[in-house]
PDB file of C-alpha atoms in Angstrom:
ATOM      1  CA  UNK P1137     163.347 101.801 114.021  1.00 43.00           C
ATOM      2  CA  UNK P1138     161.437  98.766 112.947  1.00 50.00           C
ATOM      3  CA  UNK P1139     161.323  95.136 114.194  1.00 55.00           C
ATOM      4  CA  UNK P1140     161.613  92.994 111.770  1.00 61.00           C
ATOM      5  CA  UNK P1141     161.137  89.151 112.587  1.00 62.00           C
ATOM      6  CA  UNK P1142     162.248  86.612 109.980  1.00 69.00           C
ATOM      7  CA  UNK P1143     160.659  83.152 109.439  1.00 79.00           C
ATOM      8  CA  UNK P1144     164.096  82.062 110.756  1.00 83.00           C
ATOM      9  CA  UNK P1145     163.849  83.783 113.896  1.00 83.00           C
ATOM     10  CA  UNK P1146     160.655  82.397 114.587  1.00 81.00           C
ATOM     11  CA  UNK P1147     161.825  78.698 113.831  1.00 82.00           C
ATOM     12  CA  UNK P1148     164.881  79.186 115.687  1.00 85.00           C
ATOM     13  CA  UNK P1149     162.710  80.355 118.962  1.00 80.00           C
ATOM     14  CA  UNK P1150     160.219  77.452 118.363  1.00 80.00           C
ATOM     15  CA  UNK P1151     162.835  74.809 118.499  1.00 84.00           C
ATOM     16  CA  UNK P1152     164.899  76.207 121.279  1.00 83.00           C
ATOM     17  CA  UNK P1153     161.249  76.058 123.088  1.00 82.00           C
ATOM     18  CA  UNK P1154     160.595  72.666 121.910  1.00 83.00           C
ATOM     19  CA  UNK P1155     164.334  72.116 123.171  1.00 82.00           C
ATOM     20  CA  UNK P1156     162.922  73.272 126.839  1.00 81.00           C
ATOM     21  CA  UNK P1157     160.166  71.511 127.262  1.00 88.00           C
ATOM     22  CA  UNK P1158     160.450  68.935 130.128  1.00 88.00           C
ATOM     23  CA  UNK P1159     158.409  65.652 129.956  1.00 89.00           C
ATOM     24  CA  UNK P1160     154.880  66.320 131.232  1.00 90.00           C
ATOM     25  CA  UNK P1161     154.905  63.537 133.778  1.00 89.00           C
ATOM     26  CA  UNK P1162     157.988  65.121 135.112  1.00 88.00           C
ATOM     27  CA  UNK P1163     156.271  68.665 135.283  1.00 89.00           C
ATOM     28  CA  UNK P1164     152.561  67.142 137.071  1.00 90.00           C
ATOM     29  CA  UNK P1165     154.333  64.386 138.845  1.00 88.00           C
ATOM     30  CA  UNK P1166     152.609  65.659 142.611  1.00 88.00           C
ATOM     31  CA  UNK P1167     154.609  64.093 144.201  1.00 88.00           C
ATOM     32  CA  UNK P1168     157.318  66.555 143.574  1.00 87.00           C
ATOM     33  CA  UNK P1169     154.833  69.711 145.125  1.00 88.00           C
ATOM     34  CA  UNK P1170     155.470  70.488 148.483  1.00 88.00           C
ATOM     35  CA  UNK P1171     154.706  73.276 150.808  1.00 87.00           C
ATOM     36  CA  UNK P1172     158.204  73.981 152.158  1.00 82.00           C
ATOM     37  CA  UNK P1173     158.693  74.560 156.005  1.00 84.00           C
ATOM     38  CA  UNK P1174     160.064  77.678 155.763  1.00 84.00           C
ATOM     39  CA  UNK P1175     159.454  80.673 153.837  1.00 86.00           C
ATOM     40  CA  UNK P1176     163.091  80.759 152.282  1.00 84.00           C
ATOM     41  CA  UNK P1177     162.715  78.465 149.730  1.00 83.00           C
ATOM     42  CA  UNK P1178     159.972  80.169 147.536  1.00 86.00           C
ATOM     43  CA  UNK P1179     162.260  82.827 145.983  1.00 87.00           C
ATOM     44  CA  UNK P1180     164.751  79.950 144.825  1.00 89.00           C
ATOM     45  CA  UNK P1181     162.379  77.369 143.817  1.00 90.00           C
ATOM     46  CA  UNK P1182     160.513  79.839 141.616  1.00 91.00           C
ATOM     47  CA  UNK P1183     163.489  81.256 139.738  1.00 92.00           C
ATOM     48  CA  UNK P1184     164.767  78.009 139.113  1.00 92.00           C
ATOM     49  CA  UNK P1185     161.332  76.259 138.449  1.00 92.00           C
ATOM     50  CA  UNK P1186     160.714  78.987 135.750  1.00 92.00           C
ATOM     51  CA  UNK P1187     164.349  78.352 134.291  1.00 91.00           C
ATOM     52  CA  UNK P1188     163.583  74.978 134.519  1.00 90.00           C
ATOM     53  CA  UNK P1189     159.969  74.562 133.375  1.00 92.00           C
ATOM     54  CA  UNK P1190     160.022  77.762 130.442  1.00 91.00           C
ATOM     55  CA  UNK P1191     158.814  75.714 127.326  1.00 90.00           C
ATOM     56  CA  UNK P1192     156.159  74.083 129.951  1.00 93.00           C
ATOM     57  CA  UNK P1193     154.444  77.797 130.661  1.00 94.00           C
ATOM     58  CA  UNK P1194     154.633  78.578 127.539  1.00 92.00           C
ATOM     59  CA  UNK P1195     152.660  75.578 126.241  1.00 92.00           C
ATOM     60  CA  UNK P1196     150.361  76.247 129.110  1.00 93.00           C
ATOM     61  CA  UNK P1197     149.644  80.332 128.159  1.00 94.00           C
ATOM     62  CA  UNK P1198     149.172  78.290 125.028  1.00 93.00           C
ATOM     63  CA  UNK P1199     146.833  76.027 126.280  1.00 94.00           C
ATOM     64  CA  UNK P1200     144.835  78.697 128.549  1.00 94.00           C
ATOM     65  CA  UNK P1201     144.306  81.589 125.086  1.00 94.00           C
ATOM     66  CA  UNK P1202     142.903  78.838 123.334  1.00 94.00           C
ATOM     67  CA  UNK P1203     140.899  77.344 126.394  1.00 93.00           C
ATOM     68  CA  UNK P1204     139.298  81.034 126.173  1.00 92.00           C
ATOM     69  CA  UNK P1205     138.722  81.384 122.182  1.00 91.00           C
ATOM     70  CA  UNK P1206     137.212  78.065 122.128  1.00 91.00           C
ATOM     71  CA  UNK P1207     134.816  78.381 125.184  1.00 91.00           C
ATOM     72  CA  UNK P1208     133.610  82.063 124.109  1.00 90.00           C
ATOM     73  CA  UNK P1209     131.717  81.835 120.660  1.00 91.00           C
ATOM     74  CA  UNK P1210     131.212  85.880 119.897  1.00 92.00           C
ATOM     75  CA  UNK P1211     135.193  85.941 120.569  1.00 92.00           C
ATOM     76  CA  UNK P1212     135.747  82.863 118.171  1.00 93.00           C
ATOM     77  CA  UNK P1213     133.362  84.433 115.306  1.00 93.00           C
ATOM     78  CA  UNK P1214     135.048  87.650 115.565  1.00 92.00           C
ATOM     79  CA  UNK P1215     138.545  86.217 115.213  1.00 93.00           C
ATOM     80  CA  UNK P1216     137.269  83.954 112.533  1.00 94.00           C
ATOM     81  CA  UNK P1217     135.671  87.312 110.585  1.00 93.00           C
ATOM     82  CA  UNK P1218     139.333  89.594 111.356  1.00 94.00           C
ATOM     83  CA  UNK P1219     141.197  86.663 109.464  1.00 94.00           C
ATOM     84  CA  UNK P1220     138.801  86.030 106.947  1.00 95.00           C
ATOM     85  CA  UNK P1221     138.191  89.575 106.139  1.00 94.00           C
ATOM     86  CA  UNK P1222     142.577  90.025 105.832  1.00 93.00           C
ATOM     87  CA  UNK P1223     142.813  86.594 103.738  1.00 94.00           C
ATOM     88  CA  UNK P1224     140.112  88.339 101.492  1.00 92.00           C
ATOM     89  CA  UNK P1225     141.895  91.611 101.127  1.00 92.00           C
ATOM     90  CA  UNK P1226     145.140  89.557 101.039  1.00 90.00           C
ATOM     91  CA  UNK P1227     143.881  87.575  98.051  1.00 90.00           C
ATOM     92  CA  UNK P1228     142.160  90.471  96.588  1.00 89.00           C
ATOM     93  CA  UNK P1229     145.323  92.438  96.499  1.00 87.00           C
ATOM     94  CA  UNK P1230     147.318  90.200  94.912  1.00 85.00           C
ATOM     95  CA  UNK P1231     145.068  90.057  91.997  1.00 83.00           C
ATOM     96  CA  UNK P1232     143.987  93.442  91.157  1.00 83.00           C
ATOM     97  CA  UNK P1233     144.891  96.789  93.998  1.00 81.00           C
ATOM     98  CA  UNK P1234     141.835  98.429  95.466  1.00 80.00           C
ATOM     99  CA  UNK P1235     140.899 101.900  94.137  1.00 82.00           C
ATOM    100  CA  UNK P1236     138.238 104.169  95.946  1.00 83.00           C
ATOM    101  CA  UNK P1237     137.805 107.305  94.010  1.00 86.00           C
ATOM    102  CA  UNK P1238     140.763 107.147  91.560  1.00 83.00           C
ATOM    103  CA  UNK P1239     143.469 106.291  94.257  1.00 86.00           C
ATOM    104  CA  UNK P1240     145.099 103.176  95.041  1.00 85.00           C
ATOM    105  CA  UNK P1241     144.421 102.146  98.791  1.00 83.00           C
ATOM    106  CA  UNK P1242     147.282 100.246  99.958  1.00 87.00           C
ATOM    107  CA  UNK P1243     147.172  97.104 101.937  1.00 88.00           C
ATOM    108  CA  UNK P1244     148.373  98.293 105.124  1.00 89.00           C
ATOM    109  CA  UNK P1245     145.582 100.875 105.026  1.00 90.00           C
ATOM    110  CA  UNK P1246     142.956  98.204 103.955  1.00 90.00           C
ATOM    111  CA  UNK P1247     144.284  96.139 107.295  1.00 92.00           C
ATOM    112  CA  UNK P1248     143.636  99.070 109.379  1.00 94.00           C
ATOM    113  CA  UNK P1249     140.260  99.653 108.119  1.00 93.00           C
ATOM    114  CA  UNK P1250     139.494  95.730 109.107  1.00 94.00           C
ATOM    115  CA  UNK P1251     141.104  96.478 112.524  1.00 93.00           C
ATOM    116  CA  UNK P1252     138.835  99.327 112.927  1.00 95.00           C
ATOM    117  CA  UNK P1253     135.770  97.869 112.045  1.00 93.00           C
ATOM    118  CA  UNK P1254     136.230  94.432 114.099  1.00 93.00           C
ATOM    119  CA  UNK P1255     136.958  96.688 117.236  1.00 92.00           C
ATOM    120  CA  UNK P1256     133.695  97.306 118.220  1.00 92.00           C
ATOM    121  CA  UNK P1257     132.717  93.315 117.494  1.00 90.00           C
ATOM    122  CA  UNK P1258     135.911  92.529 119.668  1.00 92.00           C
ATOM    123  CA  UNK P1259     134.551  94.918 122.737  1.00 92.00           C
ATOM    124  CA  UNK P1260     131.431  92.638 122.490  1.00 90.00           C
ATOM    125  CA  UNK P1261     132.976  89.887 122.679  1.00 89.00           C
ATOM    126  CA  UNK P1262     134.338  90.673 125.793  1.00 88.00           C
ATOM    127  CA  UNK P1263     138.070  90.191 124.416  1.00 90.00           C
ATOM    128  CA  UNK P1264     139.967  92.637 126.798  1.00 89.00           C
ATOM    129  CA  UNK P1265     138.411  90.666 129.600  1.00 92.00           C
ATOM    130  CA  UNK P1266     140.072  87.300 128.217  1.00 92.00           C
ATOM    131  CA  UNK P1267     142.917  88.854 127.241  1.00 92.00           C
ATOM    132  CA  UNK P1268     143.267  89.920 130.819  1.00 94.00           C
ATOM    133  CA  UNK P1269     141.920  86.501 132.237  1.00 93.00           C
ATOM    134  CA  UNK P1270     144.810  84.832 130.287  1.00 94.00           C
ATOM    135  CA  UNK P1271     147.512  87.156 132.093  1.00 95.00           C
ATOM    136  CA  UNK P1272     146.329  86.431 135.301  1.00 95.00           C
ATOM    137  CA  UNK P1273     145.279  82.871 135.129  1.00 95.00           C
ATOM    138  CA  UNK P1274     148.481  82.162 133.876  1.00 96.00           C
ATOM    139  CA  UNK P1275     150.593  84.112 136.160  1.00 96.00           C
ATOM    140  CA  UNK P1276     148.527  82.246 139.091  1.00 96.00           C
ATOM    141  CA  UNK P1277     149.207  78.795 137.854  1.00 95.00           C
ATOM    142  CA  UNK P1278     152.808  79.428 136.852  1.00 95.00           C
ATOM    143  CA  UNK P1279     153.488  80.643 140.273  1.00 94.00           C
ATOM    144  CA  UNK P1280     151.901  78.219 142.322  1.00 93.00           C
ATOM    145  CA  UNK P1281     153.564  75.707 139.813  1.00 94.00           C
ATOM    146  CA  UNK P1282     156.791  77.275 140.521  1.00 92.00           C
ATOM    147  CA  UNK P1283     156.509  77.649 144.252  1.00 92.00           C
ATOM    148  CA  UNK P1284     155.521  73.980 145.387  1.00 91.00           C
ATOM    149  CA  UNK P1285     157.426  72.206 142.748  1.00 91.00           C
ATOM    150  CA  UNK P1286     160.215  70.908 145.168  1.00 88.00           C
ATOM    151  CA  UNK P1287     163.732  71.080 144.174  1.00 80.00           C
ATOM    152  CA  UNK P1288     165.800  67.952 144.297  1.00 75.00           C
ATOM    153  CA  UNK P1289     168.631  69.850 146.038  1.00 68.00           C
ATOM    154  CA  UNK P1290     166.481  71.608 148.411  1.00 64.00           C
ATOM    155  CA  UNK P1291     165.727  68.409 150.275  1.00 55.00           C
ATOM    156  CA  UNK P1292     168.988  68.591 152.421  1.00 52.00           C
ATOM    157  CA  UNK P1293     168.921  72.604 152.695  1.00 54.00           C
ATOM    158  CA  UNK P1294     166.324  72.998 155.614  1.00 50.00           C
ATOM    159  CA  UNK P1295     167.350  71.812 159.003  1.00 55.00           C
ATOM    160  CA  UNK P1296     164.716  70.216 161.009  1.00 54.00           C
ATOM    161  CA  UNK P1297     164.278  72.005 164.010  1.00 57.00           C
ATOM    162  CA  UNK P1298     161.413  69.616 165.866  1.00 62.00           C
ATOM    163  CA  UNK P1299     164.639  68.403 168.563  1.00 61.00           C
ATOM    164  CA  UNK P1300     165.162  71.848 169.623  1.00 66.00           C
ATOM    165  CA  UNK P1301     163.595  73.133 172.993  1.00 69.00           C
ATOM    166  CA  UNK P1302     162.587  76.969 173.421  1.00 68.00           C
ATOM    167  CA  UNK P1303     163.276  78.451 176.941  1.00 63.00           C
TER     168      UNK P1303
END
């Protein structure tokens, strides 16, 4: 069984993130974080903070991949050599098919052999590391995002309980 994404698919998922992204001075406004009195409130706000604020993560795992392409230069060559080397066999292709020894190699095979060979440039790049870096960067500022971004209906949920005197 094969997935097969259409260019319509993808549009259709771009806009309905576009659709879900909340105005930035809405999602940094500081006053809105709060460290809630309780513990009870940080399984709520983050489920409906991610609801909420889905297009906002996104653009921020966005923002964070290419904060880590741009700042590591062996990473950035190597992705720059991958796509260059596929555009060539791409355009290559098109023209005239490659033959080693009599038989025609096809272009999935020529895209593995590029694959293989930029593995060992992408291991010195250190890309597993960003790759990983990413995840958890991300997952860290999404849920600290999530978990002090006050709700406006949680402001009447928590009873104050300063008044009340323990025996």
């Amino acid at each position: 069984m094969s997935l097969k994404i259409s260019n319509k698919i993808l549009q259709e998922w771009v806009v309905s993130m576009k659709d879900k992204v909340v105005p930035w001075s809405s999602f940094i406004n500081v006053s809105k974080f709060k460290i809630p009195k309780t513990i009870s409130p940080f399984g709520k706000r983050i489920v409906k903070n991610i609801e909420k604020f889905q297009g906002n993560y996104i653009f921020v795992f966005f923002g964070l991949v290419l904060f880590c392409i741009l700042t590591s230069p062996l990473l950035l060559i190597g992705i720059g050599v991958c796509v260059g080397a596929c555009y060539v066999v791409n355009v290559r292709n098109n023209e005239t098919p490659l033959r080693l020894m009599g038989r025609q190699i096809s272009l999935a095979h020529q895209y593995a052999a590029i694959a293989t060979f930029s593995f060992p440039l992408f291991w010195i790049a250190g890309a597993g590391s960003a790759v990983f870096w990413v995840i958890g960067a991300s997952f860290v500022l999404i849920i600290c995002h999530a978990a002090f971004y006050s709700l406006e209906d949680e402001l009447d949920e928590v009873p104050d309980l300063e008044g009340i005197q323990t025996v």
